[in-house]
PDB file of C-alpha atoms in Angstrom:
ATOM      1  CA  CYS A   1     136.719  89.529 116.492  1.00 89.00           C
ATOM      2  CA  TRP A   2     134.396  86.760 117.618  1.00 88.00           C
ATOM      3  CA  LEU A   3     133.576  86.325 121.280  1.00 86.00           C
ATOM      4  CA  VAL A   4     131.024  84.712 123.541  1.00 86.00           C
ATOM      5  CA  TYR A   5     128.530  86.386 125.877  1.00 86.00           C
ATOM      6  CA  TYR A   6     126.225  84.141 127.913  1.00 85.00           C
ATOM      7  CA  GLY A   7     126.766  81.116 125.663  1.00 85.00           C
ATOM      8  CA  VAL A   8     126.115  83.009 122.418  1.00 86.00           C
ATOM      9  CA  VAL A   9     128.776  83.803 119.789  1.00 87.00           C
ATOM     10  CA  TYR A  10     128.975  87.370 118.461  1.00 88.00           C
ATOM     11  CA  ASP A  11     131.090  88.780 115.629  1.00 89.00           C
ATOM     12  CA  MET A  12     132.052  92.121 117.173  1.00 89.00           C
ATOM     13  CA  THR A  13     134.490  93.160 114.427  1.00 88.00           C
ATOM     14  CA  GLN A  14     132.268  95.968 113.130  1.00 88.00           C
ATOM     15  CA  TYR A  15     130.935  97.063 116.515  1.00 90.00           C
ATOM     16  CA  ALA A  16     134.231  97.257 118.439  1.00 87.00           C
ATOM     17  CA  PRO A  17     135.352 100.595 116.887  1.00 89.00           C
ATOM     18  CA  ARG A  18     131.969 102.108 117.858  1.00 85.00           C
ATOM     19  CA  HIS A  19     132.050 101.029 121.516  1.00 85.00           C
ATOM     20  CA  PRO A  20     131.363 104.213 123.578  1.00 80.00           C
ATOM     21  CA  ALA A  21     134.333 103.755 125.904  1.00 76.00           C
ATOM     22  CA  SER A  22     137.063 102.001 123.886  1.00 78.00           C
ATOM     23  CA  SER A  23     137.341  99.338 121.198  1.00 82.00           C
ATOM     24  CA  THR A  24     139.999  97.561 123.250  1.00 82.00           C
ATOM     25  CA  LEU A  25     137.375  96.688 125.867  1.00 81.00           C
ATOM     26  CA  ILE A  26     136.046  94.317 123.209  1.00 86.00           C
ATOM     27  CA  THR A  27     139.136  93.431 121.181  1.00 85.00           C
ATOM     28  CA  ASN A  28     141.078  92.364 124.281  1.00 83.00           C
ATOM     29  CA  HIS A  29     138.595  89.476 124.550  1.00 83.00           C
ATOM     30  CA  CYS A  30     138.468  88.291 120.919  1.00 83.00           C
ATOM     31  CA  GLY A  31     138.312  84.511 120.731  1.00 83.00           C
ATOM     32  CA  THR A  32     137.252  84.074 124.367  1.00 83.00           C
ATOM     33  CA  ASP A  33     134.177  83.737 126.542  1.00 85.00           C
ATOM     34  CA  ALA A  34     133.885  87.384 127.595  1.00 84.00           C
ATOM     35  CA  THR A  35     130.777  86.937 129.736  1.00 84.00           C
ATOM     36  CA  ALA A  36     132.479  87.704 133.048  1.00 81.00           C
ATOM     37  CA  ALA A  37     134.184  90.831 131.672  1.00 80.00           C
ATOM     38  CA  TYR A  38     130.917  92.031 130.110  1.00 85.00           C
ATOM     39  CA  ALA A  39     128.825  91.288 133.219  1.00 80.00           C
ATOM     40  CA  SER A  40     131.231  93.189 135.466  1.00 75.00           C
ATOM     41  CA  VAL A  41     130.338  96.385 133.611  1.00 77.00           C
ATOM     42  CA  HIS A  42     126.981  95.960 131.813  1.00 80.00           C
ATOM     43  CA  SER A  43     123.565  94.474 132.392  1.00 77.00           C
ATOM     44  CA  ARG A  44     122.653  91.518 130.223  1.00 79.00           C
ATOM     45  CA  GLY A  45     119.743  93.469 128.756  1.00 77.00           C
ATOM     46  CA  LEU A  46     122.172  95.852 127.063  1.00 81.00           C
ATOM     47  CA  LEU A  47     123.180  93.059 124.639  1.00 84.00           C
ATOM     48  CA  GLY A  48     120.152  94.018 122.536  1.00 83.00           C
ATOM     49  CA  ILE A  49     122.332  96.784 121.084  1.00 83.00           C
ATOM     50  CA  VAL A  50     124.545  94.182 119.405  1.00 86.00           C
ATOM     51  CA  ASN A  51     121.834  91.675 118.520  1.00 84.00           C
ATOM     52  CA  SER A  52     122.568  92.072 114.789  1.00 87.00           C
ATOM     53  CA  TYR A  53     126.103  90.744 115.409  1.00 87.00           C
ATOM     54  CA  LYS A  54     124.830  87.508 116.968  1.00 86.00           C
ATOM     55  CA  LEU A  55     126.061  84.405 115.116  1.00 85.00           C
ATOM     56  CA  GLY A  56     124.399  81.695 117.207  1.00 82.00           C
ATOM     57  CA  ALA A  57     124.627  79.559 120.308  1.00 82.00           C
ATOM     58  CA  LEU A  58     128.008  78.227 121.382  1.00 78.00           C
ATOM     59  CA  GLU A  59     127.996  74.461 121.115  1.00 69.00           C
ATOM     60  CA  GLY A  60     128.016  73.147 124.643  1.00 64.00           C
ATOM     61  CA  GLY A  61     126.271  76.303 125.894  1.00 55.00           C
ATOM     62  CA  GLY A  62     127.432  78.667 128.577  1.00 52.00           C
ATOM     63  CA  THR A  63     126.194  80.154 131.791  1.00 48.00           C
ATOM     64  CA  ALA A  64     125.707  83.620 133.179  1.00 43.00           C
ATOM     65  CA  PRO A  65     127.711  84.682 136.211  1.00 45.00           C
ATOM     66  CA  ALA A  66     125.910  84.620 139.545  1.00 42.00           C
ATOM     67  CA  PRO A  67     124.331  87.909 140.622  1.00 42.00           C
ATOM     68  CA  THR A  68     126.295  90.042 143.058  1.00 44.00           C
ATOM     69  CA  PRO A  69     124.859  89.605 146.549  1.00 45.00           C
ATOM     70  CA  PRO A  70     123.653  92.761 148.297  1.00 47.00           C
ATOM     71  CA  SER A  71     126.120  94.302 150.715  1.00 52.00           C
ATOM     72  CA  ALA A  72     125.356  95.670 154.140  1.00 56.00           C
ATOM     73  CA  PRO A  73     125.000  99.463 154.228  1.00 59.00           C
ATOM     74  CA  THR A  74     128.059 101.262 155.570  1.00 65.00           C
ATOM     75  CA  GLY A  75     128.791 104.784 156.772  1.00 75.00           C
ATOM     76  CA  PRO A  76     126.480 107.491 158.074  1.00 88.00           C
ATOM     77  CA  MET A  77     122.788 107.325 157.137  1.00 93.00           C
ATOM     78  CA  ILE A  78     121.843 109.935 154.523  1.00 95.00           C
ATOM     79  CA  SER A  79     118.213 110.846 153.785  1.00 95.00           C
ATOM     80  CA  MET A  80     116.604 111.564 150.413  1.00 95.00           C
ATOM     81  CA  ALA A  81     115.994 115.139 151.611  1.00 96.00           C
ATOM     82  CA  THR A  82     119.753 115.562 151.985  1.00 96.00           C
ATOM     83  CA  ILE A  83     120.462 113.908 148.617  1.00 96.00           C
ATOM     84  CA  GLN A  84     117.991 116.279 146.931  1.00 97.00           C
ATOM     85  CA  GLN A  85     120.003 119.264 148.183  1.00 97.00           C
ATOM     86  CA  HIS A  86     122.808 118.130 145.841  1.00 97.00           C
ATOM     87  CA  ALA A  87     120.895 118.043 142.550  1.00 97.00           C
ATOM     88  CA  ARG A  88     123.130 119.753 139.996  1.00 96.00           C
ATOM     89  CA  SER A  89     126.164 118.789 137.953  1.00 94.00           C
ATOM     90  CA  GLY A  90     128.492 120.924 140.114  1.00 96.00           C
ATOM     91  CA  ASP A  91     127.206 119.245 143.300  1.00 97.00           C
ATOM     92  CA  CYS A  92     125.894 115.804 142.356  1.00 97.00           C
ATOM     93  CA  TRP A  93     124.859 113.273 144.971  1.00 97.00           C
ATOM     94  CA  LEU A  94     122.790 110.226 144.190  1.00 95.00           C
ATOM     95  CA  ALA A  95     121.695 106.947 145.665  1.00 94.00           C
ATOM     96  CA  TYR A  96     122.634 103.627 144.093  1.00 92.00           C
ATOM     97  CA  TYR A  97     121.077 100.671 145.889  1.00 91.00           C
ATOM     98  CA  ASP A  98     121.793 101.224 149.597  1.00 91.00           C
ATOM     99  CA  GLY A  99     124.633 103.738 149.205  1.00 93.00           C
ATOM    100  CA  VAL A 100     124.908 107.480 148.601  1.00 95.00           C
ATOM    101  CA  TYR A 101     127.644 108.719 146.285  1.00 95.00           C
ATOM    102  CA  ASP A 102     129.044 112.170 145.516  1.00 97.00           C
ATOM    103  CA  MET A 103     129.537 111.789 141.761  1.00 96.00           C
ATOM    104  CA  THR A 104     130.528 115.425 141.116  1.00 96.00           C
ATOM    105  CA  GLN A 105     134.154 114.617 140.309  1.00 95.00           C
ATOM    106  CA  TYR A 106     133.486 111.275 138.626  1.00 94.00           C
ATOM    107  CA  ALA A 107     130.712 112.319 136.214  1.00 94.00           C
ATOM    108  CA  PRO A 108     133.028 114.126 133.740  1.00 93.00           C
ATOM    109  CA  ARG A 109     135.205 110.979 133.632  1.00 89.00           C
ATOM    110  CA  HIS A 110     132.344 108.565 132.882  1.00 88.00           C
ATOM    111  CA  PRO A 111     133.394 106.487 129.839  1.00 82.00           C
ATOM    112  CA  ALA A 112     130.207 107.228 127.881  1.00 84.00           C
ATOM    113  CA  ARG A 113     129.199 110.764 128.937  1.00 89.00           C
ATOM    114  CA  ALA A 114     128.690 112.821 132.084  1.00 93.00           C
ATOM    115  CA  SER A 115     124.979 113.421 131.484  1.00 94.00           C
ATOM    116  CA  LEU A 116     124.250 109.743 132.132  1.00 92.00           C
ATOM    117  CA  ILE A 117     125.081 110.580 135.739  1.00 95.00           C
ATOM    118  CA  THR A 118     124.249 114.286 136.034  1.00 96.00           C
ATOM    119  CA  ASN A 119     120.701 113.789 134.710  1.00 96.00           C
ATOM    120  CA  HIS A 120     120.048 111.925 137.975  1.00 96.00           C
ATOM    121  CA  CYS A 121     121.714 114.226 140.523  1.00 97.00           C
ATOM    122  CA  GLY A 122     119.670 114.481 143.712  1.00 97.00           C
ATOM    123  CA  THR A 123     117.755 111.224 143.129  1.00 96.00           C
ATOM    124  CA  ASP A 124     117.728 107.503 143.743  1.00 95.00           C
ATOM    125  CA  ALA A 125     119.313 106.465 140.446  1.00 94.00           C
ATOM    126  CA  THR A 126     119.417 102.728 141.160  1.00 91.00           C
ATOM    127  CA  PHE A 127     117.219 101.654 138.259  1.00 88.00           C
ATOM    128  CA  ALA A 128     118.923 103.981 135.772  1.00 89.00           C
ATOM    129  CA  TYR A 129     122.276 102.557 136.861  1.00 89.00           C
ATOM    130  CA  ALA A 130     121.113  98.938 136.800  1.00 85.00           C
ATOM    131  CA  SER A 131     119.726  99.317 133.275  1.00 82.00           C
ATOM    132  CA  ALA A 132     123.304  99.515 131.964  1.00 82.00           C
ATOM    133  CA  HIS A 133     125.651  98.203 134.676  1.00 83.00           C
ATOM    134  CA  SER A 134     126.037  95.310 137.052  1.00 79.00           C
ATOM    135  CA  ARG A 135     125.995  96.137 140.736  1.00 82.00           C
ATOM    136  CA  ALA A 136     129.554  94.832 141.028  1.00 78.00           C
ATOM    137  CA  LEU A 137     130.802  97.810 139.000  1.00 81.00           C
ATOM    138  CA  LEU A 138     130.016 100.130 141.941  1.00 85.00           C
ATOM    139  CA  ALA A 139     133.343  98.974 143.361  1.00 82.00           C
ATOM    140  CA  THR A 140     135.009 101.287 140.824  1.00 83.00           C
ATOM    141  CA  VAL A 141     133.391 104.354 142.441  1.00 88.00           C
ATOM    142  CA  GLU A 142     133.639 103.211 146.066  1.00 88.00           C
ATOM    143  CA  ARG A 143     135.904 106.168 146.909  1.00 90.00           C
ATOM    144  CA  TYR A 144     132.973 108.512 146.128  1.00 93.00           C
ATOM    145  CA  LYS A 145     130.642 106.761 148.584  1.00 93.00           C
ATOM    146  CA  LEU A 146     129.481 109.095 151.362  1.00 94.00           C
ATOM    147  CA  GLY A 147     127.363 106.727 153.404  1.00 93.00           C
ATOM    148  CA  ALA A 148     124.232 104.595 153.524  1.00 92.00           C
ATOM    149  CA  TYR A 149     120.942 105.590 151.900  1.00 93.00           C
ATOM    150  CA  GLU A 150     118.384 105.961 154.679  1.00 92.00           C
ATOM    151  CA  GLY A 151     115.472 105.331 152.288  1.00 83.00           C
ATOM    152  CA  ALA A 152     116.889 102.190 150.679  1.00 87.00           C
ATOM    153  CA  ASP A 153     114.368  99.400 150.232  1.00 83.00           C
ATOM    154  CA  PRO A 154     116.195  96.172 149.347  1.00 82.00           C
ATOM    155  CA  SER A 155     112.887  94.539 148.371  1.00 79.00           C
ATOM    156  CA  ASN A 156     112.775  96.976 145.431  1.00 80.00           C
ATOM    157  CA  PHE A 157     116.401  96.559 144.294  1.00 80.00           C
ATOM    158  CA  PRO A 158     116.934  95.114 140.834  1.00 77.00           C
ATOM    159  CA  ILE A 159     118.044  91.486 141.198  1.00 65.00           C
ATOM    160  CA  GLY A 160     121.271  90.684 139.371  1.00 54.00           C
ATOM    161  CA  ASN A 161     121.417  92.558 136.079  1.00 50.00           C
ATOM    162  CA  MET A 162     118.230  94.384 135.173  1.00 48.00           C
ATOM    163  CA  ASN A 163     116.500  93.157 132.004  1.00 42.00           C
ATOM    164  CA  SER A 164     118.241  89.770 132.131  1.00 41.00           C
ATOM    165  CA  ASP A 165     114.862  88.069 132.557  1.00 35.00           C
ATOM    166  CA  SER A 166     113.598  89.670 129.353  1.00 34.00           C
ATOM    167  CA  GLU A 167     116.272  87.979 127.286  1.00 32.00           C
ATOM    168  CA  SER A 168     115.428  84.802 125.445  1.00 31.00           C
ATOM    169  CA  SER A 169     117.016  81.613 126.708  1.00 29.00           C
ATOM    170  CA  GLU A 170     119.583  81.606 123.917  1.00 31.00           C
ATOM    171  CA  ASP A 171     120.898  85.014 124.990  1.00 28.00           C
TER     172      ASP A 171
END
């Protein structure tokens, strides 16, 4: 199963069965440029995990998708003091970018494991989230959004996918 991420060819045959969520998330894209599918879920920096499967640059290159533009905050304003009152797995609120989400019901369904969410209950988890996911993926948990994060500082938001600047130009 060869595929392309960001203009680089990877042989994902051995890795696919070990993917934390499902091998089909990789195998459904064999023989294609899977950059858009990958970027909708993961940050570019996460590709380091599969660096040993890299075969080389795709002749003719490739480009990364454009970063997701920030959205305007919606819903009631919620303070960090309020978020901190919901700091356990059975009552788990957190801030991602400019939104506040009640992730209590979603955490057990997270494709990797619940603790990736519950370890951050009651906090601004933007950077933890952005280290593994693109901002666009928040659309999948929109129904858990409670309102706007009163303490959000857009000047400190990760731009695009975190760690993408640390990748070499061939990645």
